[in-house]
mmCIF file of C-alpha atoms in Angstrom:
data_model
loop_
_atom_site.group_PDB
_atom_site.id
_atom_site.type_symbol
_atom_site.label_atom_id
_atom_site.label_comp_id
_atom_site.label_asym_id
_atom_site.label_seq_id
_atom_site.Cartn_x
_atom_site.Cartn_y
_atom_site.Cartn_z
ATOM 1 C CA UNK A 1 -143.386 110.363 -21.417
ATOM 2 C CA UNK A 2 -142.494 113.562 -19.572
ATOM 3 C CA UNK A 3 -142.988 112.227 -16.578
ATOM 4 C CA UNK A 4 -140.787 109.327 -17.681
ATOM 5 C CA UNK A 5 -138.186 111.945 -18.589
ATOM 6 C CA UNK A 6 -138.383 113.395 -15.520
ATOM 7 C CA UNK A 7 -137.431 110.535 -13.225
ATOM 8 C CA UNK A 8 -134.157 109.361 -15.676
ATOM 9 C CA UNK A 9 -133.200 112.903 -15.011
ATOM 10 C CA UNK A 10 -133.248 112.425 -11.688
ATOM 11 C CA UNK A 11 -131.817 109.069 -11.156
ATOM 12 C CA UNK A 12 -128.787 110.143 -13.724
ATOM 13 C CA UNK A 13 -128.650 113.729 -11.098
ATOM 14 C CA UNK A 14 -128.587 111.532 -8.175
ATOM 15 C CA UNK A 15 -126.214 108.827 -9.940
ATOM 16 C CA UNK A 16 -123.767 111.838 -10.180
ATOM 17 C CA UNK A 17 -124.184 113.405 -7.188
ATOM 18 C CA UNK A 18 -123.414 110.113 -5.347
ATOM 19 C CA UNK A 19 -120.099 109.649 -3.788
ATOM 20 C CA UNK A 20 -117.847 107.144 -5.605
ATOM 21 C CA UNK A 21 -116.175 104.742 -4.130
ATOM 22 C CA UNK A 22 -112.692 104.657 -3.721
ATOM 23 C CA UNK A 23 -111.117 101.770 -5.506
ATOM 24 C CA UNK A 24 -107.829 102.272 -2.356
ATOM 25 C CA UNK A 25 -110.299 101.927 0.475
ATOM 26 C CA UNK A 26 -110.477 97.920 -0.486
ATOM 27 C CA UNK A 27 -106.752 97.725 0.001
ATOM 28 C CA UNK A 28 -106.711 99.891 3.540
ATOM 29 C CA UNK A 29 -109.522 97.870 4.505
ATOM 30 C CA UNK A 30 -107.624 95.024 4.036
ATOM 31 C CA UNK A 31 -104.230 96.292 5.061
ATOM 32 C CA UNK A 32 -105.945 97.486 8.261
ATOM 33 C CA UNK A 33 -107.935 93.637 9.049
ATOM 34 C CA UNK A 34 -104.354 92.123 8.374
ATOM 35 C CA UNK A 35 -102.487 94.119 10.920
ATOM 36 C CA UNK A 36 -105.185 93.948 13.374
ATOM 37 C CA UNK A 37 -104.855 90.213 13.034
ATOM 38 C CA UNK A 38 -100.953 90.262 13.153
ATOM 39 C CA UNK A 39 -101.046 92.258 16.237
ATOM 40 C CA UNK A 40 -103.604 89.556 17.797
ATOM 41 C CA UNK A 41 -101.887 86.259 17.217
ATOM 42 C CA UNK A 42 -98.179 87.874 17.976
ATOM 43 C CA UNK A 43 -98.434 86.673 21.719
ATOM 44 C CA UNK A 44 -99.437 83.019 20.178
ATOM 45 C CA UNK A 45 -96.095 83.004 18.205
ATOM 46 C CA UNK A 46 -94.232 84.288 20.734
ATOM 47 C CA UNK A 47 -95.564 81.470 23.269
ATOM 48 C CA UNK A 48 -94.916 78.808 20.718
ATOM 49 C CA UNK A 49 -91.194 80.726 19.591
ATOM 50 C CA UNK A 50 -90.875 80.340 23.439
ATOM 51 C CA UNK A 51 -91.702 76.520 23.799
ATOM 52 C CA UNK A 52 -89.166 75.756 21.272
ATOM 53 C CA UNK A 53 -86.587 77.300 23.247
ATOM 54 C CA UNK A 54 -84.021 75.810 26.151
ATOM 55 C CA UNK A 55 -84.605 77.083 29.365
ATOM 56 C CA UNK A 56 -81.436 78.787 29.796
ATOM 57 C CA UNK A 57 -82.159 80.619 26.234
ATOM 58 C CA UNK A 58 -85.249 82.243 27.665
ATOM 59 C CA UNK A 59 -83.608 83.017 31.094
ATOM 60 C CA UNK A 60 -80.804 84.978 28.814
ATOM 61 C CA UNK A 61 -83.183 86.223 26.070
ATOM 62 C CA UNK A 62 -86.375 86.083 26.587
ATOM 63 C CA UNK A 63 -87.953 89.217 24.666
ATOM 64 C CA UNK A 64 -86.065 87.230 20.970
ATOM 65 C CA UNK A 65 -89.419 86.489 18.698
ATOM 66 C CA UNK A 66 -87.337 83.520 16.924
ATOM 67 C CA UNK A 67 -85.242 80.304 19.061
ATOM 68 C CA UNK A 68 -81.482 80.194 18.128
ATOM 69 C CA UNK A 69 -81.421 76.253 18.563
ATOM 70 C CA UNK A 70 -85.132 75.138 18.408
ATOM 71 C CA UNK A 71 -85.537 71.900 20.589
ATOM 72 C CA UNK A 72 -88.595 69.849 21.463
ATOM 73 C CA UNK A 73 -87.330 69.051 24.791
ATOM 74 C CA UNK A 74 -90.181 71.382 26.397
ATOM 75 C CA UNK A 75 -92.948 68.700 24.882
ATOM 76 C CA UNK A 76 -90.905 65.957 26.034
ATOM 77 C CA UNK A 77 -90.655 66.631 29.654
ATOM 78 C CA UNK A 78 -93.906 67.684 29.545
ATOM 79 C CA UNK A 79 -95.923 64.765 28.641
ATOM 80 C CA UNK A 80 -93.093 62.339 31.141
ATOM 81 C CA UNK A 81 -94.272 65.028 33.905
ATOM 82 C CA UNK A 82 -96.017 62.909 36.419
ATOM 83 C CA UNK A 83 -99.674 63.712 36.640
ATOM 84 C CA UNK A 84 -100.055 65.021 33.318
ATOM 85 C CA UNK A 85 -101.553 62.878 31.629
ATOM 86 C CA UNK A 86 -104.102 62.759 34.895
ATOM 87 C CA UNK A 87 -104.066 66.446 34.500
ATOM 88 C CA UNK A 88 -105.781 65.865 31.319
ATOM 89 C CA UNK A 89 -108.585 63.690 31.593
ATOM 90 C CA UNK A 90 -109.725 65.426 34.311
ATOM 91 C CA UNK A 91 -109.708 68.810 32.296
ATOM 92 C CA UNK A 92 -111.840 66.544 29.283
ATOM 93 C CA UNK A 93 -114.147 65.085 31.728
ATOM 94 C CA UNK A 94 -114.959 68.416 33.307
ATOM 95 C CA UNK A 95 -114.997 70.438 29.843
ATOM 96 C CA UNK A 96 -117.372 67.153 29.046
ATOM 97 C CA UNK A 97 -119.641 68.003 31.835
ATOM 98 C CA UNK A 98 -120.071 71.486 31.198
ATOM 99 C CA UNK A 99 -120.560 71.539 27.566
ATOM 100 C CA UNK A 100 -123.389 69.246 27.751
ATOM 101 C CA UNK A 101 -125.256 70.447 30.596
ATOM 102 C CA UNK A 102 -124.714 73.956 28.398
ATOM 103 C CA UNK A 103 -126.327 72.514 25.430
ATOM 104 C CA UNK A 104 -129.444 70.295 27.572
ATOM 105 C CA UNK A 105 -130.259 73.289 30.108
ATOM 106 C CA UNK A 106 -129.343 76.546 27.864
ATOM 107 C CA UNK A 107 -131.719 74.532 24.578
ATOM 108 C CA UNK A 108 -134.045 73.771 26.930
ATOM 109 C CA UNK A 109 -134.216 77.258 28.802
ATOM 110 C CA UNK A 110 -134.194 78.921 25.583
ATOM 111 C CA UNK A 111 -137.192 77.391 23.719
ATOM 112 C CA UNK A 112 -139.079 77.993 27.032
ATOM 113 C CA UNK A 113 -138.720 81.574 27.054
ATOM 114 C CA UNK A 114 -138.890 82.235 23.246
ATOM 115 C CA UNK A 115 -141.518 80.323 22.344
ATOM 116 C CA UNK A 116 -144.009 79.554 25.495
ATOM 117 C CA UNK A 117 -146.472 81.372 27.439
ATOM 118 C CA UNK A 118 -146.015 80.862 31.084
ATOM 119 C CA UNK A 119 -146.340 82.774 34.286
ATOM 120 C CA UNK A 120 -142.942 84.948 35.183
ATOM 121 C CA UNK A 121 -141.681 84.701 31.726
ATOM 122 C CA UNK A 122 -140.725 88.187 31.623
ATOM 123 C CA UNK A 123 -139.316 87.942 35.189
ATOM 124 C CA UNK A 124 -137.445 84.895 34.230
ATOM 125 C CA UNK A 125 -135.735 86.562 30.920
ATOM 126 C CA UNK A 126 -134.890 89.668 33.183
ATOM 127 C CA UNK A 127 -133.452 87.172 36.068
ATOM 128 C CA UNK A 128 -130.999 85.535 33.277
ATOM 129 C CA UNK A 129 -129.949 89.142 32.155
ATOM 130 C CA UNK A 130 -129.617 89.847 35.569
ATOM 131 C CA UNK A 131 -126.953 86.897 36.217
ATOM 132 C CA UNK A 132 -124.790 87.625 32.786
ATOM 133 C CA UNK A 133 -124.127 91.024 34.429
ATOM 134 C CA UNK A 134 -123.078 89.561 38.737
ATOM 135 C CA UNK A 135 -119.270 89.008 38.025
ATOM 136 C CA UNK A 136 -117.956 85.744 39.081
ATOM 137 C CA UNK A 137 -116.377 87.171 42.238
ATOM 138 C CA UNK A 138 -119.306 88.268 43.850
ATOM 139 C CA UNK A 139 -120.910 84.738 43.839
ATOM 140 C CA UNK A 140 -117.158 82.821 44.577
ATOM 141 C CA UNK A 141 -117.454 82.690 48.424
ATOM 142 C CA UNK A 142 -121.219 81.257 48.002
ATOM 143 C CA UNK A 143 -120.659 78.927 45.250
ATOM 144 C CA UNK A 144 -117.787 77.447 47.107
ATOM 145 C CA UNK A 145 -119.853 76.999 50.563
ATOM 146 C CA UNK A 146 -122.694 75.329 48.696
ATOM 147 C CA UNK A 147 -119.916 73.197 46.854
ATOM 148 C CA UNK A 148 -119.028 72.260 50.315
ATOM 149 C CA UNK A 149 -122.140 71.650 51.799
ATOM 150 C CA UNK A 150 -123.208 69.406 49.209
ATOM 151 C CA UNK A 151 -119.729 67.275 49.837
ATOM 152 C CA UNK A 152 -118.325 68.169 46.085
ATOM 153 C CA UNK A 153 -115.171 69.679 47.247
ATOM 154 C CA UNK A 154 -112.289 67.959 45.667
ATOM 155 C CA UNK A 155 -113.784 66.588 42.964
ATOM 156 C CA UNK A 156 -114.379 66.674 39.047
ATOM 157 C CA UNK A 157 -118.539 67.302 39.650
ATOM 158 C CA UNK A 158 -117.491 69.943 41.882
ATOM 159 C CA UNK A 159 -115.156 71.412 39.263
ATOM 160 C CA UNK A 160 -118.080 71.298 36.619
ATOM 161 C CA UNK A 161 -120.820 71.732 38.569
ATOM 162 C CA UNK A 162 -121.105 75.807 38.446
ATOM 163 C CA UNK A 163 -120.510 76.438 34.723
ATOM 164 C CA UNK A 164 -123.384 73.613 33.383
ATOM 165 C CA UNK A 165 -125.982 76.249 32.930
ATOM 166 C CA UNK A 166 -124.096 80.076 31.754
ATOM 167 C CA UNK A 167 -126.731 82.678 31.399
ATOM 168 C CA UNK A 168 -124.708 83.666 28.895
ATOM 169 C CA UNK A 169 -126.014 80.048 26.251
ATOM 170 C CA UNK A 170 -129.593 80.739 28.247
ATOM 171 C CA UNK A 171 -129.552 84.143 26.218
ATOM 172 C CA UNK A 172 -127.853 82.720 22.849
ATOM 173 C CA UNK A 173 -130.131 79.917 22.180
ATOM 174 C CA UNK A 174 -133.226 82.541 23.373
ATOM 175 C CA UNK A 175 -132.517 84.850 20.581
ATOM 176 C CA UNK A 176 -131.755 82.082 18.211
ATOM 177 C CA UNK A 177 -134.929 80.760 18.764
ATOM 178 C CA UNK A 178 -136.616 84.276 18.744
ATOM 179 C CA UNK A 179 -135.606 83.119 14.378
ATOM 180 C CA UNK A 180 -137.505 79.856 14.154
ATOM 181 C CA UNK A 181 -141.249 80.864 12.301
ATOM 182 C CA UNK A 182 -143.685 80.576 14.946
ATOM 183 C CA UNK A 183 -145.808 78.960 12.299
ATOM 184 C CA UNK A 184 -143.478 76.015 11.730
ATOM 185 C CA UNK A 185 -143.905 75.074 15.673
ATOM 186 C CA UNK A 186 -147.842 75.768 15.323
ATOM 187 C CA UNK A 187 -148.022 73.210 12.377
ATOM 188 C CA UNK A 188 -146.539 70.765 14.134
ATOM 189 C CA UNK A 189 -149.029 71.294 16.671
ATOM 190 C CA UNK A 190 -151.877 70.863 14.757
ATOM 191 C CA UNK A 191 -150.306 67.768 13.096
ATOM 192 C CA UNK A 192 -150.852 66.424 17.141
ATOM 193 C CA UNK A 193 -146.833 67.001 17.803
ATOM 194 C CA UNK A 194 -146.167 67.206 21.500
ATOM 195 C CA UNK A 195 -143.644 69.936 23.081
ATOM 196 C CA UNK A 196 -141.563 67.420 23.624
ATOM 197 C CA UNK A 197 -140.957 66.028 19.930
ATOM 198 C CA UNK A 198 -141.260 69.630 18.997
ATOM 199 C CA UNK A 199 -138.600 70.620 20.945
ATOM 200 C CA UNK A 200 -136.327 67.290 20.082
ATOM 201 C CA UNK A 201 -137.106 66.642 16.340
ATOM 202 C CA UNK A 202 -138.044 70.409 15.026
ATOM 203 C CA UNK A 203 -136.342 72.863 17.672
ATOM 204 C CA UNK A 204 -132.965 71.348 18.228
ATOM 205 C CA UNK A 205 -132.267 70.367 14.904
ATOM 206 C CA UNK A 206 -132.459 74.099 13.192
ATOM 207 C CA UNK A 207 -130.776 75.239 16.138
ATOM 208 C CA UNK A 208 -127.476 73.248 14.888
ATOM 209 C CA UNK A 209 -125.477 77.345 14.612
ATOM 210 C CA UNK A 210 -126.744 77.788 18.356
ATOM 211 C CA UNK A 211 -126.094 74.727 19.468
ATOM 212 C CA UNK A 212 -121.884 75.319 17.961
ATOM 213 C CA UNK A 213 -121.946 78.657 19.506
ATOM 214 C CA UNK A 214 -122.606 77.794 23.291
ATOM 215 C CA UNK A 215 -120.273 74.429 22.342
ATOM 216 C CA UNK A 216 -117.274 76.331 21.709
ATOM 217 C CA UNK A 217 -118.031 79.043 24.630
ATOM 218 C CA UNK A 218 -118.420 77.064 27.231
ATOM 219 C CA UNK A 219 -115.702 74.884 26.258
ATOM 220 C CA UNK A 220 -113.308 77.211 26.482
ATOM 221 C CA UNK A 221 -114.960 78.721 29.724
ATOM 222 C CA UNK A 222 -114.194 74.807 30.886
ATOM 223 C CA UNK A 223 -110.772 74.513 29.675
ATOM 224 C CA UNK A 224 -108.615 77.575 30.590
ATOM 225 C CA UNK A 225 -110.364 77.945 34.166
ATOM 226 C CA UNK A 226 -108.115 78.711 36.706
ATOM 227 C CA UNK A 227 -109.379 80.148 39.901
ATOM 228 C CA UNK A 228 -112.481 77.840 40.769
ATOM 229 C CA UNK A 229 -110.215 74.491 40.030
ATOM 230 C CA UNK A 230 -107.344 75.655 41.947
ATOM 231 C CA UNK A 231 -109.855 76.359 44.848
ATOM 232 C CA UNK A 232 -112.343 73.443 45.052
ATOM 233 C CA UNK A 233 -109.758 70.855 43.997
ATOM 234 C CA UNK A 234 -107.491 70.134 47.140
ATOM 235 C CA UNK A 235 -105.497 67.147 46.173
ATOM 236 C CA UNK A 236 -103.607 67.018 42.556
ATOM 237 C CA UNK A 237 -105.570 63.778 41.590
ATOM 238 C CA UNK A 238 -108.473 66.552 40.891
ATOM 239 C CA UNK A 239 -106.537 69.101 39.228
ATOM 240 C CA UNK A 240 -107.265 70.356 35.523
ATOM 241 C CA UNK A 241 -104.668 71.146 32.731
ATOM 242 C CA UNK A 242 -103.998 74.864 34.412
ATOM 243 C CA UNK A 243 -103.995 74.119 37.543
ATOM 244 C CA UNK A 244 -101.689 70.783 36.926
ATOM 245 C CA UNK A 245 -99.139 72.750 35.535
ATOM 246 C CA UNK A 246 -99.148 75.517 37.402
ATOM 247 C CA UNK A 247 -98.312 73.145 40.055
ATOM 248 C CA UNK A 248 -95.760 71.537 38.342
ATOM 249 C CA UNK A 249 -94.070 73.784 36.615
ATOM 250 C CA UNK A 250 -91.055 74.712 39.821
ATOM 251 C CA UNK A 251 -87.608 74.322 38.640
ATOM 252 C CA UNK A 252 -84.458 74.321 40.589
ATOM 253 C CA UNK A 253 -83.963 76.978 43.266
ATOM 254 C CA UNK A 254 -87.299 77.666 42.811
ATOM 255 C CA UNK A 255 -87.426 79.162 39.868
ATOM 256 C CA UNK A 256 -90.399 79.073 37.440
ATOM 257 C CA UNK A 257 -89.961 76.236 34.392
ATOM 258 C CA UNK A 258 -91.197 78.891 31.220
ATOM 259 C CA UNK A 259 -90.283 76.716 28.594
ATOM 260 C CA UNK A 260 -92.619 74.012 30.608
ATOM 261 C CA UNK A 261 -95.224 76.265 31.102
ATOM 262 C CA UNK A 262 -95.314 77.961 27.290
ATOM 263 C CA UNK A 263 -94.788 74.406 26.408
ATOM 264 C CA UNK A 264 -98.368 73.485 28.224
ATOM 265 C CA UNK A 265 -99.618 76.514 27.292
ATOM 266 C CA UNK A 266 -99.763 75.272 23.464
ATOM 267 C CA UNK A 267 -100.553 71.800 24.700
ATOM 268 C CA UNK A 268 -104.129 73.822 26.142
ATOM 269 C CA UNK A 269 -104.325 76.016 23.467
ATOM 270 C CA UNK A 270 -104.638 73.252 20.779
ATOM 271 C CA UNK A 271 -108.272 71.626 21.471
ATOM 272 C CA UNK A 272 -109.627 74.867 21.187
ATOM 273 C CA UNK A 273 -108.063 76.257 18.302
ATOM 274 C CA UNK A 274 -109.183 72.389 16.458
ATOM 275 C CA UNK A 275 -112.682 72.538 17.643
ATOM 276 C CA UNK A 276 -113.385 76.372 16.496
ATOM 277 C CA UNK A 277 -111.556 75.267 13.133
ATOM 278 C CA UNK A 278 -114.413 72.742 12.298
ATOM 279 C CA UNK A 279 -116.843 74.538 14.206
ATOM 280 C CA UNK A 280 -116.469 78.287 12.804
ATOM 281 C CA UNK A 281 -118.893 78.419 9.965
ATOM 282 C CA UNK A 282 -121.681 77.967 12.684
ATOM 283 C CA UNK A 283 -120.506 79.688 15.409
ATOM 284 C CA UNK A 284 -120.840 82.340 13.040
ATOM 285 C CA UNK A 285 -124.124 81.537 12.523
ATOM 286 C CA UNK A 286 -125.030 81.148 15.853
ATOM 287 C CA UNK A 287 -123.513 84.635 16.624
ATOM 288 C CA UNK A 288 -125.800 86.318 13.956
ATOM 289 C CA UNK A 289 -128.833 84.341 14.492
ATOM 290 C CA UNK A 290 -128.713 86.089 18.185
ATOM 291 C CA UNK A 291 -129.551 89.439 16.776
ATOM 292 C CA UNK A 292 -132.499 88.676 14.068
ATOM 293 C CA UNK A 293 -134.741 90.242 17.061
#
């Protein structure tokens, strides 16, 4: 009993010795994650203020947050530009090829170095940590030669070709499959599963978080490139949505088209705010799973 004494003496010491929280720092916390997320989707208001505006209203205001006379006329030239719609499919086709050889190569790269023994494992983990950190113009002049070489200049595959395998989804699905029991995979082994249907029918499908994650980044990686299009594809029956209006965004006297180009710039902006809106509860997910170990 005295020892029992004791110990509620010392939780009720320690209860009042504890700090107490704050009932304000909910609101400042709060107060502080609004702002912060006012002050990162002003520039997408201002874009889409600016797309609803005349030309000659941005050329005479163009710092004013709201249009004085909005008009849709942006939109409407845009999609009767010729080569837009051109300028499209070629942006889904290539944003097509490089989120699926993301999700076969990165799946398939991860489970191997998670959960197999082979020779140069280590050295293979370290090579892919290796690449994440080689910035994309120290590889440009060699990536564009090989491009070359292997007759892909000027076209879609070309476009695609050097963003189907990111070390960057190599390392997400790794961790995320650094998660999955190692038992779960050993059952199935015993049960006579193969690596193969482990991989297909037990792997990929608890990897559904991953598999969002690496969707969504390397879609977006696809979509808003600029540089390597504008390089590899010479002609404009090759270029992407950037590129495209880049291109053909000159007005009279040479003078840049801004309410095109903010105009396009929400056209572009749209698939990827629509596929993080249904995919955001796994990219999530995927995000956390990457740090279980």
């Amino acid at each position: 009993m005295t020892a029992l004494a004791a110990l509620r003496n010392t939780s009720t010491t320690t209860d009042l010795l504890a700090p107490r929280r704050r009932p304000v720092a909910r609101p400042l916390l709060y107060g502080a994650l609004v702002l912060c997320a006012l002050l990162t989707t002003l520039p997408f208001f201002w874009v889409l203020s600016g797309s609803l505006r005349s030309l000659d209203e941005i050329r005479s205001d163009p710092g004013a947050w709201l249009p004085h006379h909005v008009t849709f006329d942006n939109f409407l030239r845009l999609f009767r530009t010729e080569g837009f719609g051109q300028f499209m499919v070629n942006s889904v086709v290539v944003a097509a090829i490089v989120v699926a050889g993301n999700i076969v190569a990165a799946s398939a790269a991860g489970y191997a170095l998670a959960k197999l023994d082979f020779a140069g494992k280590r050295l293979a983990f370290g090579a892919v940590m290796a690449a994440m950190m080689v910035p994309f113009t120290a590889v440009f002049v060699t990536q564009f030669v090989i491009t070359v070489d292997l007759g892909l200049a000027d076209t879609l595959t070309g476009i695609a070709l050097p963003g189907v395998a990111m070390p960057l989804s190599v390392f997400i699905m790794r961790q995320y499959a650094m998660s999955i029991p190692d038992e779960l995979l050993e059952a199935a082994r015993i049960d006579g599963a193969g690596e193969f249907r482990i991989f297909f029918r037990i792997f990929l499908p608890l990897s559904g978080p991953a598999v969002a994650t690496i969707t969504i980044m390397s879609f977006l990686a696809s979509w808003n490139n600029f540089i390597w299009p504008l390089i590899v594809a010479q002609s404009m029956d090759s270029y992407t949505l950037p590129v495209g209006l880049a291109a053909t965004s000159q007005a009279a006297d040479n003078v840049k088209d801004y309410g095109l180009l903010l105009a396009g710039a929400i056209v572009v902006m749209l698939p990827v705010l629509l596929l993080f809106l249904f995919l955001q509860r796994y990219f999530v997910q995927g995000i956390s799973g990457t740090g279980m170990r």
